PDB file of C-alpha atoms and ligand atoms in Angstrom:
ATOM      1  CA  UNK K 132      -4.864 203.410 114.511  1.00  0.00           C
ATOM      2  CA  UNK K 133      -8.076 203.654 112.417  1.00  0.00           C
ATOM      3  CA  UNK K 134      -9.390 200.111 112.741  1.00  0.00           C
ATOM      4  CA  UNK K 135      -8.768 196.939 114.744  1.00  0.00           C
ATOM      5  CA  UNK K 136      -8.542 194.271 112.036  1.00  0.00           C
ATOM      6  CA  UNK K 137      -5.610 192.185 113.305  1.00  0.00           C
ATOM      7  CA  UNK K 138      -2.743 192.691 115.754  1.00  0.00           C
ATOM      8  CA  UNK K 139      -0.228 192.552 112.893  1.00  0.00           C
ATOM      9  CA  UNK K 140      -1.407 196.101 112.053  1.00  0.00           C
ATOM     10  CA  UNK K 141      -0.704 197.489 115.529  1.00  0.00           C
ATOM     11  CA  UNK K 142       2.564 198.681 117.034  1.00  0.00           C
ATOM     12  CA  UNK K 143       3.651 197.788 120.552  1.00  0.00           C
ATOM     13  CA  UNK K 144       2.765 201.368 121.504  1.00  0.00           C
ATOM     14  CA  UNK K 145      -0.775 200.970 120.097  1.00  0.00           C
ATOM     15  CA  UNK K 146      -1.250 197.792 122.125  1.00  0.00           C
ATOM     16  CA  UNK K 147       0.066 199.346 125.338  1.00  0.00           C
ATOM     17  CA  UNK K 148      -2.121 202.420 124.833  1.00  0.00           C
ATOM     18  CA  UNK K 149      -5.185 200.156 124.638  1.00  0.00           C
ATOM     19  CA  UNK K 150      -4.085 198.122 127.666  1.00  0.00           C
ATOM     20  CA  UNK K 151      -3.406 201.231 129.769  1.00  0.00           C
ATOM     21  CA  UNK K 152      -6.780 202.724 128.912  1.00  0.00           C
ATOM     22  CA  UNK K 153      -8.429 199.353 129.579  1.00  0.00           C
ATOM     23  CA  UNK K 154      -6.879 199.317 133.075  1.00  0.00           C
ATOM     24  CA  UNK K 155      -8.259 202.810 133.636  1.00  0.00           C
ATOM     25  CA  UNK K 156     -11.701 201.807 132.323  1.00  0.00           C
ATOM     26  CA  UNK K 157     -11.743 198.862 134.732  1.00  0.00           C
ATOM     27  CA  UNK K 158     -10.687 200.951 137.726  1.00  0.00           C
ATOM     28  CA  UNK K 159     -13.197 203.664 136.902  1.00  0.00           C
ATOM     29  CA  UNK K 160     -16.074 201.216 136.426  1.00  0.00           C
ATOM     30  CA  UNK K 161     -15.283 199.605 139.763  1.00  0.00           C
ATOM     31  CA  UNK K 162     -15.189 203.033 141.402  1.00  0.00           C
ATOM     32  CA  UNK K 163     -18.304 204.504 139.811  1.00  0.00           C
ATOM     33  CA  UNK K 164     -16.450 207.000 137.618  1.00  0.00           C
ATOM     34  CA  UNK K 165     -18.388 207.397 134.334  1.00  0.00           C
ATOM     35  CA  UNK K 166     -16.890 207.752 130.836  1.00  0.00           C
ATOM     36  CA  UNK K 167     -19.645 208.908 128.510  1.00  0.00           C
ATOM     37  CA  UNK K 168     -17.224 209.388 125.604  1.00  0.00           C
ATOM     38  CA  UNK K 169     -19.506 207.691 123.062  1.00  0.00           C
ATOM     39  CA  UNK K 170     -22.690 209.601 123.884  1.00  0.00           C
ATOM     40  CA  UNK K 171     -25.016 209.575 120.854  1.00  0.00           C
ATOM     41  CA  UNK K 172     -22.849 207.031 118.996  1.00  0.00           C
ATOM     42  CA  UNK K 173     -23.919 203.690 117.566  1.00  0.00           C
ATOM     43  CA  UNK K 174     -21.919 200.501 116.982  1.00  0.00           C
ATOM     44  CA  UNK K 175     -23.320 198.065 114.405  1.00  0.00           C
ATOM     45  CA  UNK K 176     -22.446 194.486 115.360  1.00  0.00           C
ATOM     46  CA  UNK K 177     -22.596 191.939 112.528  1.00  0.00           C
ATOM     47  CA  UNK K 178     -22.503 188.276 113.520  1.00  0.00           C
ATOM     48  CA  UNK K 179     -22.124 185.349 111.157  1.00  0.00           C
ATOM     49  CA  UNK K 180     -21.130 183.025 114.000  1.00  0.00           C
ATOM     50  CA  UNK K 181     -22.455 182.447 117.521  1.00  0.00           C
ATOM     51  CA  UNK K 182     -21.199 184.486 120.473  1.00  0.00           C
ATOM     52  CA  UNK K 183     -21.758 184.993 124.186  1.00  0.00           C
ATOM     53  CA  UNK K 184     -18.794 187.067 125.380  1.00  0.00           C
ATOM     54  CA  UNK K 185     -18.194 189.204 122.311  1.00  0.00           C
ATOM     55  CA  UNK K 186     -21.804 190.190 121.871  1.00  0.00           C
ATOM     56  CA  UNK K 187     -22.535 190.910 125.517  1.00  0.00           C
ATOM     57  CA  UNK K 188     -19.258 192.691 126.265  1.00  0.00           C
ATOM     58  CA  UNK K 189     -19.466 194.973 123.215  1.00  0.00           C
ATOM     59  CA  UNK K 190     -23.137 195.753 123.804  1.00  0.00           C
ATOM     60  CA  UNK K 191     -22.677 196.439 127.513  1.00  0.00           C
ATOM     61  CA  UNK K 192     -19.434 198.280 126.874  1.00  0.00           C
ATOM     62  CA  UNK K 193     -20.819 200.820 124.459  1.00  0.00           C
ATOM     63  CA  UNK K 194     -23.839 201.336 126.707  1.00  0.00           C
ATOM     64  CA  UNK K 195     -21.491 202.135 129.603  1.00  0.00           C
ATOM     65  CA  UNK K 196     -19.714 204.638 127.350  1.00  0.00           C
ATOM     66  CA  UNK K 197     -23.005 206.414 126.611  1.00  0.00           C
ATOM     67  CA  UNK K 198     -23.687 204.898 123.191  1.00  0.00           C
ATOM     68  CA  UNK K 199     -25.752 202.042 121.849  1.00  0.00           C
ATOM     69  CA  UNK K 200     -25.255 198.846 119.833  1.00  0.00           C
ATOM     70  CA  UNK K 201     -27.242 197.262 117.024  1.00  0.00           C
ATOM     71  CA  UNK K 202     -27.165 193.463 116.936  1.00  0.00           C
ATOM     72  CA  UNK K 203     -27.331 192.330 113.307  1.00  0.00           C
ATOM     73  CA  UNK K 204     -27.016 188.798 112.052  1.00  0.00           C
ATOM     74  CA  UNK K 205     -25.398 188.213 108.693  1.00  0.00           C
ATOM     75  CA  UNK K 206     -28.441 186.313 107.490  1.00  0.00           C
ATOM     76  CA  UNK K 207     -30.848 189.130 108.307  1.00  0.00           C
ATOM     77  CA  UNK K 208     -28.780 191.691 106.434  1.00  0.00           C
ATOM     78  CA  UNK K 209     -28.765 191.981 102.660  1.00  0.00           C
ATOM     79  CA  UNK K 210     -25.087 190.994 102.848  1.00  0.00           C
ATOM     80  CA  UNK K 211     -26.396 187.466 103.527  1.00  0.00           C
ATOM     81  CA  UNK K 212     -28.249 187.624 100.174  1.00  0.00           C
ATOM     82  CA  UNK K 213     -25.186 188.755  98.283  1.00  0.00           C
ATOM     83  CA  UNK K 214     -25.127 192.564  98.632  1.00  0.00           C
ATOM     84  CA  UNK K 215     -21.444 193.429  98.157  1.00  0.00           C
ATOM     85  CA  UNK K 216     -19.358 194.228 101.232  1.00  0.00           C
ATOM     86  CA  UNK K 217     -18.232 197.477  99.600  1.00  0.00           C
ATOM     87  CA  UNK K 218     -21.844 198.698  99.402  1.00  0.00           C
ATOM     88  CA  UNK K 219     -22.692 197.539 102.921  1.00  0.00           C
ATOM     89  CA  UNK K 220     -19.610 199.378 104.203  1.00  0.00           C
ATOM     90  CA  UNK K 221     -20.585 202.635 102.508  1.00  0.00           C
ATOM     91  CA  UNK K 222     -24.209 202.436 103.656  1.00  0.00           C
ATOM     92  CA  UNK K 223     -23.373 201.662 107.291  1.00  0.00           C
ATOM     93  CA  UNK K 224     -20.863 204.533 107.252  1.00  0.00           C
ATOM     94  CA  UNK K 225     -23.807 206.911 106.693  1.00  0.00           C
ATOM     95  CA  UNK K 226     -25.721 205.628 109.751  1.00  0.00           C
ATOM     96  CA  UNK K 227     -23.404 204.424 112.489  1.00  0.00           C
ATOM     97  CA  UNK K 228     -20.042 205.352 114.030  1.00  0.00           C
ATOM     98  CA  UNK K 229     -18.349 201.954 114.027  1.00  0.00           C
ATOM     99  CA  UNK K 230     -18.825 198.331 112.977  1.00  0.00           C
ATOM    100  CA  UNK K 231     -17.831 195.207 114.888  1.00  0.00           C
ATOM    101  CA  UNK K 232     -17.950 192.087 112.708  1.00  0.00           C
ATOM    102  CA  UNK K 233     -17.602 188.364 113.469  1.00  0.00           C
ATOM    103  CA  UNK K 234     -17.317 186.298 110.320  1.00  0.00           C
ATOM    104  CA  UNK K 235     -15.305 183.583 108.582  1.00  0.00           C
ATOM    105  CA  UNK K 236     -12.963 185.303 106.157  1.00  0.00           C
ATOM    106  CA  UNK K 237     -10.427 187.914 107.220  1.00  0.00           C
ATOM    107  CA  UNK K 238     -10.785 189.301 103.681  1.00  0.00           C
ATOM    108  CA  UNK K 239     -14.366 190.345 104.462  1.00  0.00           C
ATOM    109  CA  UNK K 240     -13.214 192.396 107.438  1.00  0.00           C
ATOM    110  CA  UNK K 241     -10.331 193.928 105.473  1.00  0.00           C
ATOM    111  CA  UNK K 242     -12.652 194.835 102.640  1.00  0.00           C
ATOM    112  CA  UNK K 243     -15.201 196.428 104.995  1.00  0.00           C
ATOM    113  CA  UNK K 244     -12.374 198.588 106.327  1.00  0.00           C
ATOM    114  CA  UNK K 245     -11.244 199.495 102.831  1.00  0.00           C
ATOM    115  CA  UNK K 246     -14.670 200.815 101.858  1.00  0.00           C
ATOM    116  CA  UNK K 247     -15.973 202.211 105.161  1.00  0.00           C
ATOM    117  CA  UNK K 248     -15.275 205.708 106.435  1.00  0.00           C
ATOM    118  CA  UNK K 249     -15.821 204.559 110.046  1.00  0.00           C
ATOM    119  CA  UNK K 250     -13.746 202.271 112.294  1.00  0.00           C
ATOM    120  CA  UNK K 251     -14.082 198.503 111.769  1.00  0.00           C
ATOM    121  CA  UNK K 252     -13.392 196.102 114.637  1.00  0.00           C
ATOM    122  CA  UNK K 253     -12.686 192.399 114.101  1.00  0.00           C
ATOM    123  CA  UNK K 254     -14.806 190.405 116.555  1.00  0.00           C
ATOM    124  CA  UNK K 255     -13.267 187.098 115.309  1.00  0.00           C
ATOM    125  CA  UNK K 256     -12.460 185.624 111.948  1.00  0.00           C
ATOM    126  CA  UNK K 257     -10.930 182.259 111.068  1.00  0.00           C
ATOM    127  CA  UNK K 258      -7.583 184.094 110.997  1.00  0.00           C
ATOM    128  CA  UNK K 259      -7.632 186.352 114.045  1.00  0.00           C
ATOM    129  CA  UNK K 260      -9.305 187.330 117.303  1.00  0.00           C
ATOM    130  CA  UNK K 261      -7.539 190.551 118.308  1.00  0.00           C
ATOM    131  CA  UNK K 262     -10.077 191.623 120.975  1.00  0.00           C
ATOM    132  CA  UNK K 263      -9.543 188.349 122.818  1.00  0.00           C
ATOM    133  CA  UNK K 264      -5.782 188.676 122.870  1.00  0.00           C
ATOM    134  CA  UNK K 265      -5.958 192.278 124.134  1.00  0.00           C
ATOM    135  CA  UNK K 266      -8.002 190.949 127.068  1.00  0.00           C
ATOM    136  CA  UNK K 267      -5.466 188.133 127.572  1.00  0.00           C
ATOM    137  CA  UNK K 268      -2.542 190.571 127.632  1.00  0.00           C
ATOM    138  CA  UNK K 269      -4.438 192.752 130.101  1.00  0.00           C
ATOM    139  CA  UNK K 270      -5.051 189.733 132.342  1.00  0.00           C
ATOM    140  CA  UNK K 271      -1.459 188.501 132.141  1.00  0.00           C
ATOM    141  CA  UNK K 272      -0.227 191.960 133.127  1.00  0.00           C
ATOM    142  CA  UNK K 273      -2.648 191.999 136.065  1.00  0.00           C
ATOM    143  CA  UNK K 274      -1.386 188.667 137.365  1.00  0.00           C
ATOM    144  CA  UNK K 275       2.316 188.908 136.534  1.00  0.00           C
ATOM    145  CA  UNK K 276       2.797 192.696 136.735  1.00  0.00           C
ATOM    146  CA  UNK K 277       4.678 192.824 133.407  1.00  0.00           C
ATOM    147  CA  UNK K 278       4.646 191.428 129.902  1.00  0.00           C
ATOM    148  CA  UNK K 279       8.304 191.706 128.885  1.00  0.00           C
ATOM    149  CA  UNK K 280      10.135 188.424 129.324  1.00  0.00           C
ATOM    150  CA  UNK K 281       7.049 186.471 130.465  1.00  0.00           C
ATOM    151  CA  UNK K 282       6.922 183.002 128.858  1.00  0.00           C
ATOM    152  CA  UNK K 283       3.581 181.955 127.388  1.00  0.00           C
ATOM    153  CA  UNK K 284       2.893 178.456 126.056  1.00  0.00           C
ATOM    154  CA  UNK K 285      -0.015 177.779 123.714  1.00  0.00           C
ATOM    155  CA  UNK K 286      -1.067 174.138 123.439  1.00  0.00           C
ATOM    156  CA  UNK K 287      -3.428 172.878 120.707  1.00  0.00           C
ATOM    157  CA  UNK K 288      -4.781 174.118 117.412  1.00  0.00           C
ATOM    158  CA  UNK K 289      -2.879 176.753 115.402  1.00  0.00           C
ATOM    159  CA  UNK K 290      -6.131 178.675 114.975  1.00  0.00           C
ATOM    160  CA  UNK K 291      -7.351 182.287 115.180  1.00  0.00           C
ATOM    161  CA  UNK K 292      -6.552 182.514 118.912  1.00  0.00           C
ATOM    162  CA  UNK K 293      -3.097 181.048 118.401  1.00  0.00           C
ATOM    163  CA  UNK K 294      -2.352 183.385 115.464  1.00  0.00           C
ATOM    164  CA  UNK K 295      -3.328 186.513 117.403  1.00  0.00           C
ATOM    165  CA  UNK K 296      -1.639 185.343 120.587  1.00  0.00           C
ATOM    166  CA  UNK K 297       1.693 184.855 118.815  1.00  0.00           C
ATOM    167  CA  UNK K 298       1.564 188.320 117.262  1.00  0.00           C
ATOM    168  CA  UNK K 299       0.314 190.178 120.352  1.00  0.00           C
ATOM    169  CA  UNK K 300       2.712 188.498 122.762  1.00  0.00           C
ATOM    170  CA  UNK K 301       5.781 188.857 120.540  1.00  0.00           C
ATOM    171  CA  UNK K 302       4.997 192.535 119.939  1.00  0.00           C
ATOM    172  CA  UNK K 303       4.911 192.961 123.732  1.00  0.00           C
ATOM    173  CA  UNK K 304       8.339 191.299 124.082  1.00  0.00           C
ATOM    174  CA  UNK K 305       7.049 188.096 125.639  1.00  0.00           C
ATOM    175  CA  UNK K 306       8.501 184.647 124.947  1.00  0.00           C
ATOM    176  CA  UNK K 307       6.093 182.428 123.031  1.00  0.00           C
ATOM    177  CA  UNK K 308       6.159 178.636 122.668  1.00  0.00           C
ATOM    178  CA  UNK K 309       3.510 176.946 120.585  1.00  0.00           C
ATOM    179  CA  UNK K 310       2.789 173.213 120.459  1.00  0.00           C
ATOM    180  CA  UNK K 311       0.463 171.924 117.740  1.00  0.00           C
ATOM    181  CA  UNK K 312       0.121 168.555 116.059  1.00  0.00           C
ATOM    182  CA  UNK K 313       1.754 168.359 112.615  1.00  0.00           C
ATOM    183  CA  UNK K 314      -0.616 169.794 110.029  1.00  0.00           C
ATOM    184  CA  UNK K 315      -2.332 172.160 112.504  1.00  0.00           C
ATOM    185  CA  UNK K 316       0.335 174.860 112.667  1.00  0.00           C
ATOM    186  CA  UNK K 317      -0.456 178.595 112.900  1.00  0.00           C
ATOM    187  CA  UNK K 318      -1.014 180.622 109.721  1.00  0.00           C
ATOM    188  CA  UNK K 319       2.009 181.008 107.417  1.00  0.00           C
ATOM    189  CA  UNK K 320       1.889 184.837 107.599  1.00  0.00           C
ATOM    190  CA  UNK K 321       2.103 184.635 111.384  1.00  0.00           C
ATOM    191  CA  UNK K 322       5.044 182.224 111.240  1.00  0.00           C
ATOM    192  CA  UNK K 323       6.740 184.592 108.826  1.00  0.00           C
ATOM    193  CA  UNK K 324       6.143 187.471 111.268  1.00  0.00           C
ATOM    194  CA  UNK K 325       7.528 185.384 114.143  1.00  0.00           C
ATOM    195  CA  UNK K 326      10.824 184.976 112.253  1.00  0.00           C
ATOM    196  CA  UNK K 327      11.636 188.520 113.374  1.00  0.00           C
ATOM    197  CA  UNK K 328      11.807 187.176 116.950  1.00  0.00           C
ATOM    198  CA  UNK K 329      14.131 184.137 116.653  1.00  0.00           C
ATOM    199  CA  UNK K 330      15.039 184.203 120.350  1.00  0.00           C
ATOM    200  CA  UNK K 331      11.483 184.647 121.570  1.00  0.00           C
ATOM    201  CA  UNK K 332       9.505 182.143 119.490  1.00  0.00           C
ATOM    202  CA  UNK K 333       9.455 178.352 119.235  1.00  0.00           C
ATOM    203  CA  UNK K 334       7.081 176.007 117.436  1.00  0.00           C
ATOM    204  CA  UNK K 335       7.063 172.335 118.362  1.00  0.00           C
ATOM    205  CA  UNK K 336       4.877 169.231 118.233  1.00  0.00           C
ATOM    206  CA  UNK K 337       5.671 168.515 121.907  1.00  0.00           C
ATOM    207  CA  UNK K 338       3.292 170.054 124.503  1.00  0.00           C
ATOM    208  CA  UNK K 339       5.854 169.195 127.207  1.00  0.00           C
ATOM    209  CA  UNK K 340       8.613 171.101 125.429  1.00  0.00           C
ATOM    210  CA  UNK K 341       6.371 174.162 124.993  1.00  0.00           C
ATOM    211  CA  UNK K 342       5.112 174.116 128.597  1.00  0.00           C
ATOM    212  CA  UNK K 343       8.548 173.865 130.213  1.00  0.00           C
ATOM    213  CA  UNK K 344       9.051 176.822 132.582  1.00  0.00           C
ATOM    214  CA  UNK K 345       6.035 178.667 131.173  1.00  0.00           C
ATOM    215  CA  UNK K 346       4.472 181.470 133.213  1.00  0.00           C
ATOM    216  CA  UNK K 347       1.204 181.252 131.291  1.00  0.00           C
ATOM    217  CA  UNK K 348      -0.455 178.199 129.720  1.00  0.00           C
ATOM    218  CA  UNK K 349      -3.120 178.820 127.081  1.00  0.00           C
ATOM    219  CA  UNK K 350      -5.330 176.569 125.039  1.00  0.00           C
ATOM    220  CA  UNK K 351      -8.460 176.724 122.903  1.00  0.00           C
ATOM    221  CA  UNK K 352     -11.007 174.316 121.448  1.00  0.00           C
ATOM    222  CA  UNK K 353      -9.796 171.602 119.063  1.00  0.00           C
ATOM    223  CA  UNK K 354     -12.593 172.348 116.577  1.00  0.00           C
ATOM    224  CA  UNK K 355     -13.454 176.000 115.984  1.00  0.00           C
ATOM    225  CA  UNK K 356     -16.745 177.377 114.731  1.00  0.00           C
ATOM    226  CA  UNK K 357     -17.218 176.195 111.161  1.00  0.00           C
ATOM    227  CA  UNK K 358     -15.087 173.045 111.699  1.00  0.00           C
ATOM    228  CA  UNK K 359     -17.837 170.932 113.234  1.00  0.00           C
ATOM    229  CA  UNK K 360     -17.697 168.456 110.317  1.00  0.00           C
ATOM    230  CA  UNK K 361     -14.052 167.645 111.072  1.00  0.00           C
ATOM    231  CA  UNK K 362     -14.573 167.319 114.829  1.00  0.00           C
ATOM    232  CA  UNK K 363     -14.036 163.526 114.977  1.00  0.00           C
ATOM    233  CA  UNK K 364     -10.809 163.704 112.961  1.00  0.00           C
ATOM    234  CA  UNK K 365      -9.587 166.567 115.114  1.00  0.00           C
ATOM    235  CA  UNK K 366     -10.317 164.754 118.397  1.00  0.00           C
ATOM    236  CA  UNK K 367      -7.859 162.070 117.265  1.00  0.00           C
ATOM    237  CA  UNK K 368      -5.226 164.487 116.013  1.00  0.00           C
ATOM    238  CA  UNK K 369      -5.251 166.561 119.205  1.00  0.00           C
ATOM    239  CA  UNK K 370      -5.163 163.733 121.770  1.00  0.00           C
ATOM    240  CA  UNK K 371      -2.384 164.651 124.207  1.00  0.00           C
ATOM    241  CA  UNK K 372      -2.577 168.385 123.455  1.00  0.00           C
ATOM    242  CA  UNK K 373      -4.369 169.000 126.725  1.00  0.00           C
ATOM    243  CA  UNK K 374      -3.677 171.290 129.673  1.00  0.00           C
ATOM    244  CA  UNK K 375      -3.731 168.883 132.606  1.00  0.00           C
ATOM    245  CA  UNK K 376      -1.906 168.437 135.915  1.00  0.00           C
ATOM    246  CA  UNK K 377       1.068 166.760 134.241  1.00  0.00           C
ATOM    247  CA  UNK K 378       1.592 169.665 131.871  1.00  0.00           C
ATOM    248  CA  UNK K 379       1.109 172.190 134.671  1.00  0.00           C
ATOM    249  CA  UNK K 380       3.789 170.419 136.726  1.00  0.00           C
ATOM    250  CA  UNK K 381       6.292 171.196 133.943  1.00  0.00           C
ATOM    251  CA  UNK K 382       5.344 174.882 133.891  1.00  0.00           C
ATOM    252  CA  UNK K 383       6.464 177.424 136.468  1.00  0.00           C
ATOM    253  CA  UNK K 384       5.106 176.837 139.958  1.00  0.00           C
ATOM    254  CA  UNK K 385       2.730 179.802 139.923  1.00  0.00           C
ATOM    255  CA  UNK K 386       1.786 179.567 136.248  1.00  0.00           C
ATOM    256  CA  UNK K 387      -1.592 180.966 135.303  1.00  0.00           C
ATOM    257  CA  UNK K 388      -3.993 179.411 132.794  1.00  0.00           C
ATOM    258  CA  UNK K 389      -5.930 181.276 130.127  1.00  0.00           C
ATOM    259  CA  UNK K 390      -8.785 180.060 127.939  1.00  0.00           C
ATOM    260  CA  UNK K 391     -10.831 182.349 125.700  1.00  0.00           C
ATOM    261  CA  UNK K 392     -13.939 180.191 126.272  1.00  0.00           C
ATOM    262  CA  UNK K 393     -16.144 178.370 125.508  1.00  0.00           C
ATOM    263  CA  UNK K 394     -14.138 175.441 126.961  1.00  0.00           C
ATOM    264  CA  UNK K 395     -14.535 171.731 126.298  1.00  0.00           C
ATOM    265  CA  UNK K 396     -13.604 170.025 129.552  1.00  0.00           C
ATOM    266  CA  UNK K 397     -11.905 166.687 129.012  1.00  0.00           C
ATOM    267  CA  UNK K 398     -10.615 167.777 125.600  1.00  0.00           C
ATOM    268  CA  UNK K 399      -8.208 170.742 125.490  1.00  0.00           C
ATOM    269  CA  UNK K 400      -8.315 171.203 129.291  1.00  0.00           C
ATOM    270  CA  UNK K 401      -9.246 168.935 132.202  1.00  0.00           C
ATOM    271  CA  UNK K 402     -12.170 169.911 134.421  1.00  0.00           C
ATOM    272  CA  UNK K 403      -9.774 169.888 137.388  1.00  0.00           C
ATOM    273  CA  UNK K 404      -7.326 172.376 135.890  1.00  0.00           C
ATOM    274  CA  UNK K 405     -10.182 174.523 134.605  1.00  0.00           C
ATOM    275  CA  UNK K 406     -11.761 174.832 138.053  1.00  0.00           C
ATOM    276  CA  UNK K 407      -8.425 175.325 139.814  1.00  0.00           C
ATOM    277  CA  UNK K 408      -7.728 178.254 137.472  1.00  0.00           C
ATOM    278  CA  UNK K 409     -11.285 179.526 137.081  1.00  0.00           C
ATOM    279  CA  UNK K 410     -10.452 182.889 138.663  1.00  0.00           C
ATOM    280  CA  UNK K 411      -7.865 183.728 135.995  1.00  0.00           C
ATOM    281  CA  UNK K 412     -10.068 182.407 133.200  1.00  0.00           C
ATOM    282  CA  UNK K 413     -13.121 184.429 134.245  1.00  0.00           C
ATOM    283  CA  UNK K 414     -10.992 187.523 134.887  1.00  0.00           C
ATOM    284  CA  UNK K 415      -9.855 187.060 131.279  1.00  0.00           C
ATOM    285  CA  UNK K 416     -13.490 186.910 130.145  1.00  0.00           C
ATOM    286  CA  UNK K 417     -14.330 190.018 132.184  1.00  0.00           C
ATOM    287  CA  UNK K 418     -11.394 191.885 130.700  1.00  0.00           C
ATOM    288  CA  UNK K 419     -12.965 191.589 127.244  1.00  0.00           C
ATOM    289  CA  UNK K 420     -15.368 194.302 128.438  1.00  0.00           C
ATOM    290  CA  UNK K 421     -12.662 196.705 129.614  1.00  0.00           C
ATOM    291  CA  UNK K 422     -10.295 196.104 126.688  1.00  0.00           C
ATOM    292  CA  UNK K 423     -13.059 196.610 124.119  1.00  0.00           C
ATOM    293  CA  UNK K 424     -14.301 199.765 125.851  1.00  0.00           C
ATOM    294  CA  UNK K 425     -10.763 201.084 125.456  1.00  0.00           C
ATOM    295  CA  UNK K 426     -10.722 200.086 121.770  1.00  0.00           C
ATOM    296  CA  UNK K 427     -14.093 201.744 121.104  1.00  0.00           C
ATOM    297  CA  UNK K 428     -13.154 204.900 123.028  1.00  0.00           C
ATOM    298  CA  UNK K 429      -9.901 205.239 121.057  1.00  0.00           C
ATOM    299  CA  UNK K 430     -11.356 204.429 117.630  1.00  0.00           C
ATOM    300  CA  UNK K 431     -14.818 205.972 117.895  1.00  0.00           C
ATOM    301  CA  UNK K 432     -14.526 208.566 120.643  1.00  0.00           C
ATOM    302  CA  UNK K 433     -11.347 210.535 120.096  1.00  0.00           C
ATOM    303  CA  UNK K 434     -10.036 212.070 123.306  1.00  0.00           C
ATOM    304  CA  UNK K 435     -10.774 210.337 126.575  1.00  0.00           C
ATOM    305  CA  UNK K 436     -10.706 212.430 129.754  1.00  0.00           C
TER     306      UNK K 436
HETATM  307  N1   CP Y 628     -14.094 184.154 123.555  1.00  0.00           N
HETATM  308  C1   CP Y 628     -15.112 184.558 122.762  1.00  0.00           C
HETATM  309  O1   CP Y 628     -14.939 185.304 121.795  1.00  0.00           O
HETATM  310  O2   CP Y 628     -16.334 184.135 123.164  1.00  0.00           O
HETATM  311  P1   CP Y 628     -17.698 184.214 122.341  1.00  0.00           P
HETATM  312  O3   CP Y 628     -17.584 183.279 121.178  1.00  0.00           O
HETATM  313  O4   CP Y 628     -18.754 183.791 123.314  1.00  0.00           O
HETATM  314  O5   CP Y 628     -17.904 185.639 121.878  1.00  0.00           O
HETATM  315  N1  NVA Y 629     -11.142 179.209 118.042  1.00  0.00           N
HETATM  316  C1  NVA Y 629     -12.492 179.431 118.521  1.00  0.00           C
HETATM  317  C2  NVA Y 629     -12.565 180.659 119.377  1.00  0.00           C
HETATM  318  C3  NVA Y 629     -13.921 180.959 119.934  1.00  0.00           C
HETATM  319  C4  NVA Y 629     -13.962 182.222 120.726  1.00  0.00           C
HETATM  320  C5  NVA Y 629     -13.426 179.546 117.332  1.00  0.00           C
HETATM  321  O1  NVA Y 629     -13.070 180.211 116.349  1.00  0.00           O
HETATM  322  O2  NVA Y 629     -14.505 178.957 117.381  1.00  0.00           O
END
C-alpha cells in the first residue's frame, strides 16, 4: 500500500492491518504510550472544501506521532491559479513526506499520486471518503466485536460516503443494503464492484427494505459540499430517506447508528435518534484520529514498534 486514494485499491488484509493498528493507537493514546514514528516528518494538507474533523484529526494525529502538518488551502496555492497537478506533486515531494488532499475530482487525487514520490491520502473527493469509512469500520468492530456477517444499511444519497462504505464493508465480508431515491444511486464503478458480492449487497429505493434486520444504520447529508445549488430539489427527492424511530424499529433491537457528520437534524436523521445514538456517532468521529494515525504511520513511517 503506497497511497490511500480509495478503498477499491485496498485488500481486506490492508484494511484489517489499518484497523488493528488504529486499535493499538487508540489504546496507547489512552494509556500514555507514545508513538513518535513520524518524528521530523511533515504532512501537507490541501483543502478545497471546508472541514472540521478531517483537518483537526490529521493535524493532531501527526503531532501525536512526532511530526507536523501544513494547512494549505487550494486557493492560496499556485494550483488554484492553474499550476498543473503534476508539477505541484513533484515540488511537494521535494519538501514534505506525505500529502492529504480534500478536493472535488477523484482524478486530481489520482494524478497527484501518479506524479508524487510520496504517499497521497484522500481526505474526501466527490467520489470517495476512505478515511471516514476506516473510522466507521473501526467503530462498528468496537461495538459489535466483528465485521463479518454484520448487516449495514445506508439510507440516503449515493454519494462519496455511500460509495466508500459499500466497498469497505463488502471487502470486510459485511452485508450491505443501500436505499437511495431513483436517480441518486451510488457510482457505477462501485455498483460494478458490488456485483462480485451478489449475496451480500442489495440496492433498493425502499428505506424500510434496506433497514430490515440491520445491525448498523448509516446516513449522510442530502446535499454534499458543492451541491448547495441543488439543495431545494434534493430536499424533495430525499423526503422519507430519514433515520427516525420508525426505521430504527425495523432494524435489529440493538442496532447502532453512524453519521460521518456534519448532520442536518430533521433531514437525514431526526434530532431524537441523533441524540439517542450520540455516543456511537461521536466515537465514530473520534476514531478518525486513530484510524488516520494508523494510515500515516503505515504510509509515511514504515515500521511501527
Ligand atoms: N466527516 C468529515 O469528514 O468531517 P469534516 O468535513 O468536518 O472533515
Ligand atoms: N457527503 C458529504 C460528506 C461530508 C464529510 C460531503 O461530501 O459534503
